[in-house]
Amino acid sequence: MAETNSPLAPAAFLILFALAGGDKHGYAIMREARLISEGGFEIGPATLYTTIQRLLDSCWIEEVAGPESSDSRRRYYSLTQQGSSVLNAELKRMETLVRKSKAMRLRNADPIS
Amino acid sequence: MTTLLSLSIRLYSATLPLYPPDLRRDFGREMAEVFSEDLVEALRYRGIAGFMRVWYCALSELIRIAAPSQAENPAVAVPFIIFVLCEAVMSGELLMAFRHQPMALDGGPMPLSTIPLFILPLSIAAAFTAFVAVLAGSRSLPAQMKVSSD
């Protein structure tokens, strides 16, 4: 897994981002990740769980009990404090890049503004 | 539509043993469930285009994630290499032979399309022999060096 000061892999970033909105099970994370990327990044089951496995190993997310009404077979995941810090660092890094690209008047920065 | 769904889910479940053992052990059931939910939703809201998209994604993951993990397994990699080598060498040999000496039963030139008929069974036999040899060799090794069957 990437170091905290390195850019995150897209799948890891999207999963952390999806979990920032609250605890979710695998399929809910996948749907949320698609919404966040506006369909620009496709996460399949193997990518999803390979990344979840790495994030669990890095202690950036953790498995938690789901809501009482939920299907007991589903496993829910939650963002840890460390994962939240990593996500914030990544967002800050992205903000800096966007700010710099705007300052440089890069063509690709236009649609963001 | 239900048949298409159940067939797809069975087919996807059949590919799960190709994924890395730890991923399959920890998340195999969830992977199949997520694929199934995704497929049902894609078919419901986006029809056959959604269905194709889910399968495209699953197949690309099979190449990106499952194939490299299988390449590390000698019981898969060695027979595969033997198969490819046999196909290449025998195709070349037969191509040369057919060019110089037509061998059709009626005395006419042998069509090149018959080459796979000769070499495919032989290549499969060679690959199977290599598979058996690797597994047999693995049994004679110390436990920590054995080929994983996962």
mmCIF file of C-alpha atoms in Angstrom:
data_model
loop_
_atom_site.group_PDB
_atom_site.id
_atom_site.type_symbol
_atom_site.label_atom_id
_atom_site.label_comp_id
_atom_site.label_asym_id
_atom_site.label_seq_id
_atom_site.Cartn_x
_atom_site.Cartn_y
_atom_site.Cartn_z
ATOM 1 C CA MET A 1 0.000 0.000 0.000
ATOM 2 C CA ALA A 2 1.172 3.498 -0.746
ATOM 3 C CA GLU A 3 2.786 5.596 1.933
ATOM 4 C CA THR A 4 0.655 8.374 3.403
ATOM 5 C CA ASN A 5 2.572 11.038 1.502
ATOM 6 C CA SER A 6 2.321 9.210 -1.838
ATOM 7 C CA PRO A 7 -0.624 9.539 -4.210
ATOM 8 C CA LEU A 8 -3.243 6.882 -3.476
ATOM 9 C CA ALA A 9 -4.233 4.307 -6.075
ATOM 10 C CA PRO A 10 -7.593 5.321 -7.614
ATOM 11 C CA ALA A 11 -9.455 2.317 -6.164
ATOM 12 C CA ALA A 12 -8.067 2.934 -2.654
ATOM 13 C CA PHE A 13 -8.934 6.632 -2.844
ATOM 14 C CA LEU A 14 -12.495 5.943 -4.007
ATOM 15 C CA ILE A 15 -13.087 3.333 -1.302
ATOM 16 C CA LEU A 16 -11.792 5.658 1.426
ATOM 17 C CA PHE A 17 -13.916 8.470 -0.038
ATOM 18 C CA ALA A 18 -17.000 6.219 -0.125
ATOM 19 C CA LEU A 19 -16.483 5.227 3.505
ATOM 20 C CA ALA A 20 -16.059 8.857 4.587
ATOM 21 C CA GLY A 21 -19.851 9.126 4.220
ATOM 22 C CA GLY A 22 -20.450 6.317 6.737
ATOM 23 C CA ASP A 23 -20.079 2.576 7.225
ATOM 24 C CA LYS A 24 -20.906 0.488 4.153
ATOM 25 C CA HIS A 25 -20.881 -3.091 2.891
ATOM 26 C CA GLY A 26 -18.953 -4.139 -0.227
ATOM 27 C CA TYR A 27 -21.626 -3.556 -2.844
ATOM 28 C CA ALA A 28 -22.613 -0.180 -1.354
ATOM 29 C CA ILE A 29 -18.941 0.865 -1.509
ATOM 30 C CA MET A 30 -18.810 -0.185 -5.162
ATOM 31 C CA ARG A 31 -21.929 1.822 -6.047
ATOM 32 C CA GLU A 32 -20.749 4.881 -4.107
ATOM 33 C CA ALA A 33 -17.323 4.707 -5.785
ATOM 34 C CA ARG A 34 -19.030 4.728 -9.193
ATOM 35 C CA LEU A 35 -21.100 7.745 -8.188
ATOM 36 C CA ILE A 36 -18.067 9.627 -6.881
ATOM 37 C CA SER A 37 -16.063 8.981 -10.048
ATOM 38 C CA GLU A 38 -19.162 9.695 -12.169
ATOM 39 C CA GLY A 39 -18.633 6.383 -13.923
ATOM 40 C CA GLY A 40 -15.066 7.311 -14.834
ATOM 41 C CA PHE A 41 -13.495 4.502 -12.832
ATOM 42 C CA GLU A 42 -14.910 1.004 -12.888
ATOM 43 C CA ILE A 43 -14.435 -1.106 -9.778
ATOM 44 C CA GLY A 44 -15.231 -4.805 -10.119
ATOM 45 C CA PRO A 45 -15.546 -7.329 -7.269
ATOM 46 C CA ALA A 46 -11.910 -8.475 -7.431
ATOM 47 C CA THR A 47 -10.495 -4.925 -7.467
ATOM 48 C CA LEU A 48 -12.884 -3.964 -4.666
ATOM 49 C CA TYR A 49 -11.903 -6.792 -2.337
ATOM 50 C CA THR A 50 -8.186 -6.771 -3.245
ATOM 51 C CA THR A 51 -8.157 -3.098 -2.252
ATOM 52 C CA ILE A 52 -10.310 -3.661 0.852
ATOM 53 C CA GLN A 53 -7.855 -6.379 1.913
ATOM 54 C CA ARG A 54 -4.911 -3.949 1.542
ATOM 55 C CA LEU A 55 -6.751 -1.163 3.351
ATOM 56 C CA LEU A 56 -7.586 -3.551 6.212
ATOM 57 C CA ASP A 57 -3.935 -4.641 6.392
ATOM 58 C CA SER A 58 -2.876 -0.973 6.518
ATOM 59 C CA CYS A 59 -5.485 -0.316 9.268
ATOM 60 C CA TRP A 60 -6.998 2.471 7.155
ATOM 61 C CA ILE A 61 -10.390 0.766 7.337
ATOM 62 C CA GLU A 62 -11.822 -1.782 9.747
ATOM 63 C CA GLU A 63 -14.599 -4.314 9.753
ATOM 64 C CA VAL A 64 -17.537 -3.269 11.931
ATOM 65 C CA ALA A 65 -20.911 -4.701 12.866
ATOM 66 C CA GLY A 66 -23.662 -3.708 10.456
ATOM 67 C CA PRO A 67 -27.004 -2.159 11.381
ATOM 68 C CA GLU A 68 -29.364 -4.562 13.188
ATOM 69 C CA SER A 69 -31.763 -4.606 10.251
ATOM 70 C CA SER A 70 -29.027 -5.554 7.782
ATOM 71 C CA ASP A 71 -28.388 -8.931 6.177
ATOM 72 C CA SER A 72 -26.175 -10.837 8.637
ATOM 73 C CA ARG A 73 -24.078 -12.270 5.760
ATOM 74 C CA ARG A 74 -22.916 -8.787 4.759
ATOM 75 C CA ARG A 75 -19.642 -7.434 6.135
ATOM 76 C CA TYR A 76 -19.524 -3.724 6.872
ATOM 77 C CA TYR A 77 -16.450 -1.540 6.759
ATOM 78 C CA SER A 78 -15.634 1.732 8.444
ATOM 79 C CA LEU A 79 -12.935 4.369 7.968
ATOM 80 C CA THR A 80 -10.392 4.446 10.823
ATOM 81 C CA GLN A 81 -8.797 7.605 12.209
ATOM 82 C CA GLN A 82 -5.642 6.755 10.271
ATOM 83 C CA GLY A 83 -7.642 6.172 7.070
ATOM 84 C CA SER A 84 -9.382 9.501 7.540
ATOM 85 C CA SER A 85 -6.000 11.263 7.871
ATOM 86 C CA VAL A 86 -4.753 9.563 4.701
ATOM 87 C CA LEU A 87 -7.895 10.613 2.806
ATOM 88 C CA ASN A 88 -7.584 14.200 4.009
ATOM 89 C CA ALA A 89 -3.903 14.285 3.034
ATOM 90 C CA GLU A 90 -4.802 13.002 -0.438
ATOM 91 C CA LEU A 91 -7.600 15.579 -0.844
ATOM 92 C CA LYS A 92 -5.206 18.311 0.236
ATOM 93 C CA ARG A 93 -2.631 17.095 -2.284
ATOM 94 C CA MET A 94 -5.288 17.168 -5.017
ATOM 95 C CA GLU A 95 -6.420 20.667 -4.012
ATOM 96 C CA THR A 96 -2.848 21.874 -4.247
ATOM 97 C CA LEU A 97 -2.491 20.387 -7.716
ATOM 98 C CA VAL A 98 -5.762 21.941 -8.914
ATOM 99 C CA ARG A 99 -4.760 25.327 -7.445
ATOM 100 C CA LYS A 100 -1.360 25.158 -9.150
ATOM 101 C CA SER A 101 -2.871 24.045 -12.461
ATOM 102 C CA LYS A 102 -5.302 26.973 -12.317
ATOM 103 C CA ALA A 103 -2.460 29.356 -11.538
ATOM 104 C CA MET A 104 -0.570 27.998 -14.535
ATOM 105 C CA ARG A 105 -3.764 28.322 -16.620
ATOM 106 C CA LEU A 106 -3.490 24.737 -17.790
ATOM 107 C CA ARG A 107 -6.139 23.883 -20.337
ATOM 108 C CA ASN A 108 -7.395 20.860 -18.382
ATOM 109 C CA ALA A 109 -8.041 23.014 -15.324
ATOM 110 C CA ASP A 110 -10.777 25.012 -17.106
ATOM 111 C CA PRO A 111 -13.706 22.589 -16.590
ATOM 112 C CA ILE A 112 -13.058 22.484 -12.811
ATOM 113 C CA SER A 113 -13.368 26.223 -12.302
ATOM 114 C CA MET B 1 -33.320 -13.558 -18.291
ATOM 115 C CA THR B 2 -33.177 -15.620 -15.068
ATOM 116 C CA THR B 3 -31.283 -18.348 -16.937
ATOM 117 C CA LEU B 4 -28.794 -15.775 -18.236
ATOM 118 C CA LEU B 5 -28.289 -14.468 -14.690
ATOM 119 C CA SER B 6 -27.882 -17.851 -13.041
ATOM 120 C CA LEU B 7 -25.543 -19.007 -15.810
ATOM 121 C CA SER B 8 -23.446 -15.845 -15.439
ATOM 122 C CA ILE B 9 -23.235 -16.215 -11.666
ATOM 123 C CA ARG B 10 -22.212 -19.868 -12.004
ATOM 124 C CA LEU B 11 -19.614 -18.955 -14.600
ATOM 125 C CA TYR B 12 -18.196 -16.168 -12.403
ATOM 126 C CA SER B 13 -18.099 -18.499 -9.384
ATOM 127 C CA ALA B 14 -16.201 -21.007 -11.532
ATOM 128 C CA THR B 15 -13.497 -18.385 -12.166
ATOM 129 C CA LEU B 16 -12.992 -17.684 -8.435
ATOM 130 C CA PRO B 17 -10.445 -20.523 -7.926
ATOM 131 C CA LEU B 18 -8.168 -18.635 -10.330
ATOM 132 C CA TYR B 19 -7.830 -15.676 -7.927
ATOM 133 C CA PRO B 20 -5.092 -15.522 -5.265
ATOM 134 C CA PRO B 21 -5.828 -18.031 -2.461
ATOM 135 C CA ASP B 22 -5.923 -15.452 0.360
ATOM 136 C CA LEU B 23 -8.356 -13.211 -1.551
ATOM 137 C CA ARG B 24 -10.564 -16.201 -2.343
ATOM 138 C CA ARG B 25 -10.440 -17.481 1.236
ATOM 139 C CA ASP B 26 -11.250 -14.129 2.849
ATOM 140 C CA PHE B 27 -13.633 -12.628 0.285
ATOM 141 C CA GLY B 28 -14.634 -15.315 -2.259
ATOM 142 C CA ARG B 29 -18.260 -15.472 -1.107
ATOM 143 C CA GLU B 30 -18.557 -11.644 -1.039
ATOM 144 C CA MET B 31 -17.017 -11.361 -4.514
ATOM 145 C CA ALA B 32 -19.639 -13.719 -5.945
ATOM 146 C CA GLU B 33 -22.435 -11.861 -4.128
ATOM 147 C CA VAL B 34 -21.242 -8.434 -5.263
ATOM 148 C CA PHE B 35 -20.946 -9.681 -8.857
ATOM 149 C CA SER B 36 -24.455 -11.123 -8.656
ATOM 150 C CA GLU B 37 -25.976 -7.907 -7.199
ATOM 151 C CA ASP B 38 -24.142 -5.791 -9.770
ATOM 152 C CA LEU B 39 -25.335 -7.979 -12.629
ATOM 153 C CA VAL B 40 -28.979 -7.938 -11.457
ATOM 154 C CA GLU B 41 -28.945 -4.156 -11.092
ATOM 155 C CA ALA B 42 -27.142 -3.606 -14.410
ATOM 156 C CA LEU B 43 -29.654 -5.780 -16.265
ATOM 157 C CA ARG B 44 -32.611 -4.096 -14.568
ATOM 158 C CA TYR B 45 -31.560 -0.496 -15.251
ATOM 159 C CA ARG B 46 -29.276 -0.672 -18.284
ATOM 160 C CA GLY B 47 -30.297 -3.863 -20.058
ATOM 161 C CA ILE B 48 -27.873 -5.887 -22.107
ATOM 162 C CA ALA B 49 -25.358 -2.999 -22.313
ATOM 163 C CA GLY B 50 -25.130 -2.993 -18.501
ATOM 164 C CA PHE B 51 -24.808 -6.757 -18.487
ATOM 165 C CA MET B 52 -21.915 -6.566 -20.976
ATOM 166 C CA ARG B 53 -20.225 -3.840 -18.927
ATOM 167 C CA VAL B 54 -20.269 -5.975 -15.767
ATOM 168 C CA TRP B 55 -18.819 -8.937 -17.638
ATOM 169 C CA TYR B 56 -16.184 -6.768 -19.335
ATOM 170 C CA CYS B 57 -15.102 -5.521 -15.921
ATOM 171 C CA ALA B 58 -15.020 -9.071 -14.492
ATOM 172 C CA LEU B 59 -12.978 -10.389 -17.427
ATOM 173 C CA SER B 60 -10.496 -7.513 -17.257
ATOM 174 C CA GLU B 61 -10.017 -8.284 -13.541
ATOM 175 C CA LEU B 62 -9.485 -11.925 -14.400
ATOM 176 C CA ILE B 63 -6.591 -10.879 -16.644
ATOM 177 C CA ARG B 64 -5.194 -8.201 -14.288
ATOM 178 C CA ILE B 65 -5.545 -10.008 -10.947
ATOM 179 C CA ALA B 66 -6.117 -13.747 -11.462
ATOM 180 C CA ALA B 67 -3.733 -14.411 -14.368
ATOM 181 C CA PRO B 68 -0.572 -13.025 -12.667
ATOM 182 C CA SER B 69 -1.308 -15.054 -9.540
ATOM 183 C CA GLN B 70 -1.687 -18.222 -11.643
ATOM 184 C CA ALA B 71 1.562 -17.465 -13.454
ATOM 185 C CA GLU B 72 3.376 -17.963 -10.117
ATOM 186 C CA ASN B 73 1.959 -21.480 -9.796
ATOM 187 C CA PRO B 74 4.312 -23.970 -11.576
ATOM 188 C CA ALA B 75 1.446 -26.463 -11.993
ATOM 189 C CA VAL B 76 -0.222 -23.923 -14.295
ATOM 190 C CA ALA B 77 2.712 -21.982 -15.726
ATOM 191 C CA VAL B 78 4.879 -24.958 -16.822
ATOM 192 C CA PRO B 79 2.140 -26.813 -18.781
ATOM 193 C CA PHE B 80 1.064 -23.508 -20.347
ATOM 194 C CA ILE B 81 4.604 -22.757 -21.526
ATOM 195 C CA ILE B 82 4.986 -26.339 -22.822
ATOM 196 C CA PHE B 83 1.660 -26.008 -24.663
ATOM 197 C CA VAL B 84 2.665 -22.740 -26.334
ATOM 198 C CA LEU B 85 6.119 -24.110 -27.259
ATOM 199 C CA CYS B 86 4.594 -27.274 -28.748
ATOM 200 C CA GLU B 87 2.098 -25.228 -30.747
ATOM 201 C CA ALA B 88 4.827 -22.948 -32.085
ATOM 202 C CA VAL B 89 7.433 -25.634 -32.883
ATOM 203 C CA MET B 90 5.024 -28.168 -34.374
ATOM 204 C CA SER B 91 3.184 -25.520 -36.402
ATOM 205 C CA GLY B 92 6.488 -24.464 -37.928
ATOM 206 C CA GLU B 93 7.590 -28.052 -38.614
ATOM 207 C CA LEU B 94 4.262 -29.047 -40.157
ATOM 208 C CA LEU B 95 4.093 -25.880 -42.218
ATOM 209 C CA MET B 96 7.502 -26.684 -43.715
ATOM 210 C CA ALA B 97 6.573 -30.335 -44.296
ATOM 211 C CA PHE B 98 3.272 -29.507 -45.968
ATOM 212 C CA ARG B 99 4.943 -27.055 -48.288
ATOM 213 C CA HIS B 100 7.513 -29.534 -49.537
ATOM 214 C CA GLN B 101 5.475 -32.725 -49.593
ATOM 215 C CA PRO B 102 1.679 -32.699 -49.953
ATOM 216 C CA MET B 103 0.282 -35.544 -47.886
ATOM 217 C CA ALA B 104 -3.464 -35.579 -48.491
ATOM 218 C CA LEU B 105 -5.053 -39.024 -48.859
ATOM 219 C CA ASP B 106 -6.358 -38.247 -52.325
ATOM 220 C CA GLY B 107 -2.877 -37.213 -53.461
ATOM 221 C CA GLY B 108 -3.755 -33.528 -53.641
ATOM 222 C CA PRO B 109 -2.161 -30.741 -51.588
ATOM 223 C CA MET B 110 -3.014 -30.809 -47.864
ATOM 224 C CA PRO B 111 -4.924 -27.659 -46.805
ATOM 225 C CA LEU B 112 -3.064 -25.633 -44.184
ATOM 226 C CA SER B 113 -6.233 -25.476 -42.066
ATOM 227 C CA THR B 114 -5.643 -29.138 -41.129
ATOM 228 C CA ILE B 115 -2.470 -28.247 -39.187
ATOM 229 C CA PRO B 116 -4.339 -27.524 -35.912
ATOM 230 C CA LEU B 117 -5.983 -30.966 -36.155
ATOM 231 C CA PHE B 118 -2.539 -32.541 -35.886
ATOM 232 C CA ILE B 119 -0.872 -30.341 -33.340
ATOM 233 C CA LEU B 120 -3.671 -29.472 -30.904
ATOM 234 C CA PRO B 121 -4.097 -32.995 -29.454
ATOM 235 C CA LEU B 122 -0.327 -33.411 -29.258
ATOM 236 C CA SER B 123 0.134 -30.041 -27.527
ATOM 237 C CA ILE B 124 -2.659 -30.818 -25.054
ATOM 238 C CA ALA B 125 -1.059 -34.208 -24.360
ATOM 239 C CA ALA B 126 2.333 -32.543 -23.797
ATOM 240 C CA ALA B 127 0.816 -29.915 -21.492
ATOM 241 C CA PHE B 128 -1.047 -32.596 -19.509
ATOM 242 C CA THR B 129 2.159 -34.647 -19.189
ATOM 243 C CA ALA B 130 3.944 -31.534 -17.900
ATOM 244 C CA PHE B 131 1.118 -30.896 -15.410
ATOM 245 C CA VAL B 132 1.342 -34.480 -14.073
ATOM 246 C CA ALA B 133 5.148 -34.266 -13.960
ATOM 247 C CA VAL B 134 5.080 -30.987 -11.991
ATOM 248 C CA LEU B 135 2.564 -32.373 -9.482
ATOM 249 C CA ALA B 136 4.491 -35.653 -9.156
ATOM 250 C CA GLY B 137 7.751 -33.747 -8.709
ATOM 251 C CA SER B 138 6.092 -31.543 -6.134
ATOM 252 C CA ARG B 139 5.084 -34.570 -4.039
ATOM 253 C CA SER B 140 8.699 -35.651 -3.746
ATOM 254 C CA LEU B 141 9.757 -32.203 -2.458
ATOM 255 C CA PRO B 142 9.873 -31.157 1.192
ATOM 256 C CA ALA B 143 6.519 -29.805 2.449
ATOM 257 C CA GLN B 144 7.565 -26.128 2.336
ATOM 258 C CA MET B 145 8.562 -26.419 -1.355
ATOM 259 C CA LYS B 146 5.397 -28.123 -2.624
ATOM 260 C CA VAL B 147 3.333 -26.677 -5.457
ATOM 261 C CA SER B 148 0.250 -25.063 -4.029
ATOM 262 C CA SER B 149 -3.000 -26.583 -5.238
ATOM 263 C CA ASP B 150 -4.886 -23.433 -4.138
#
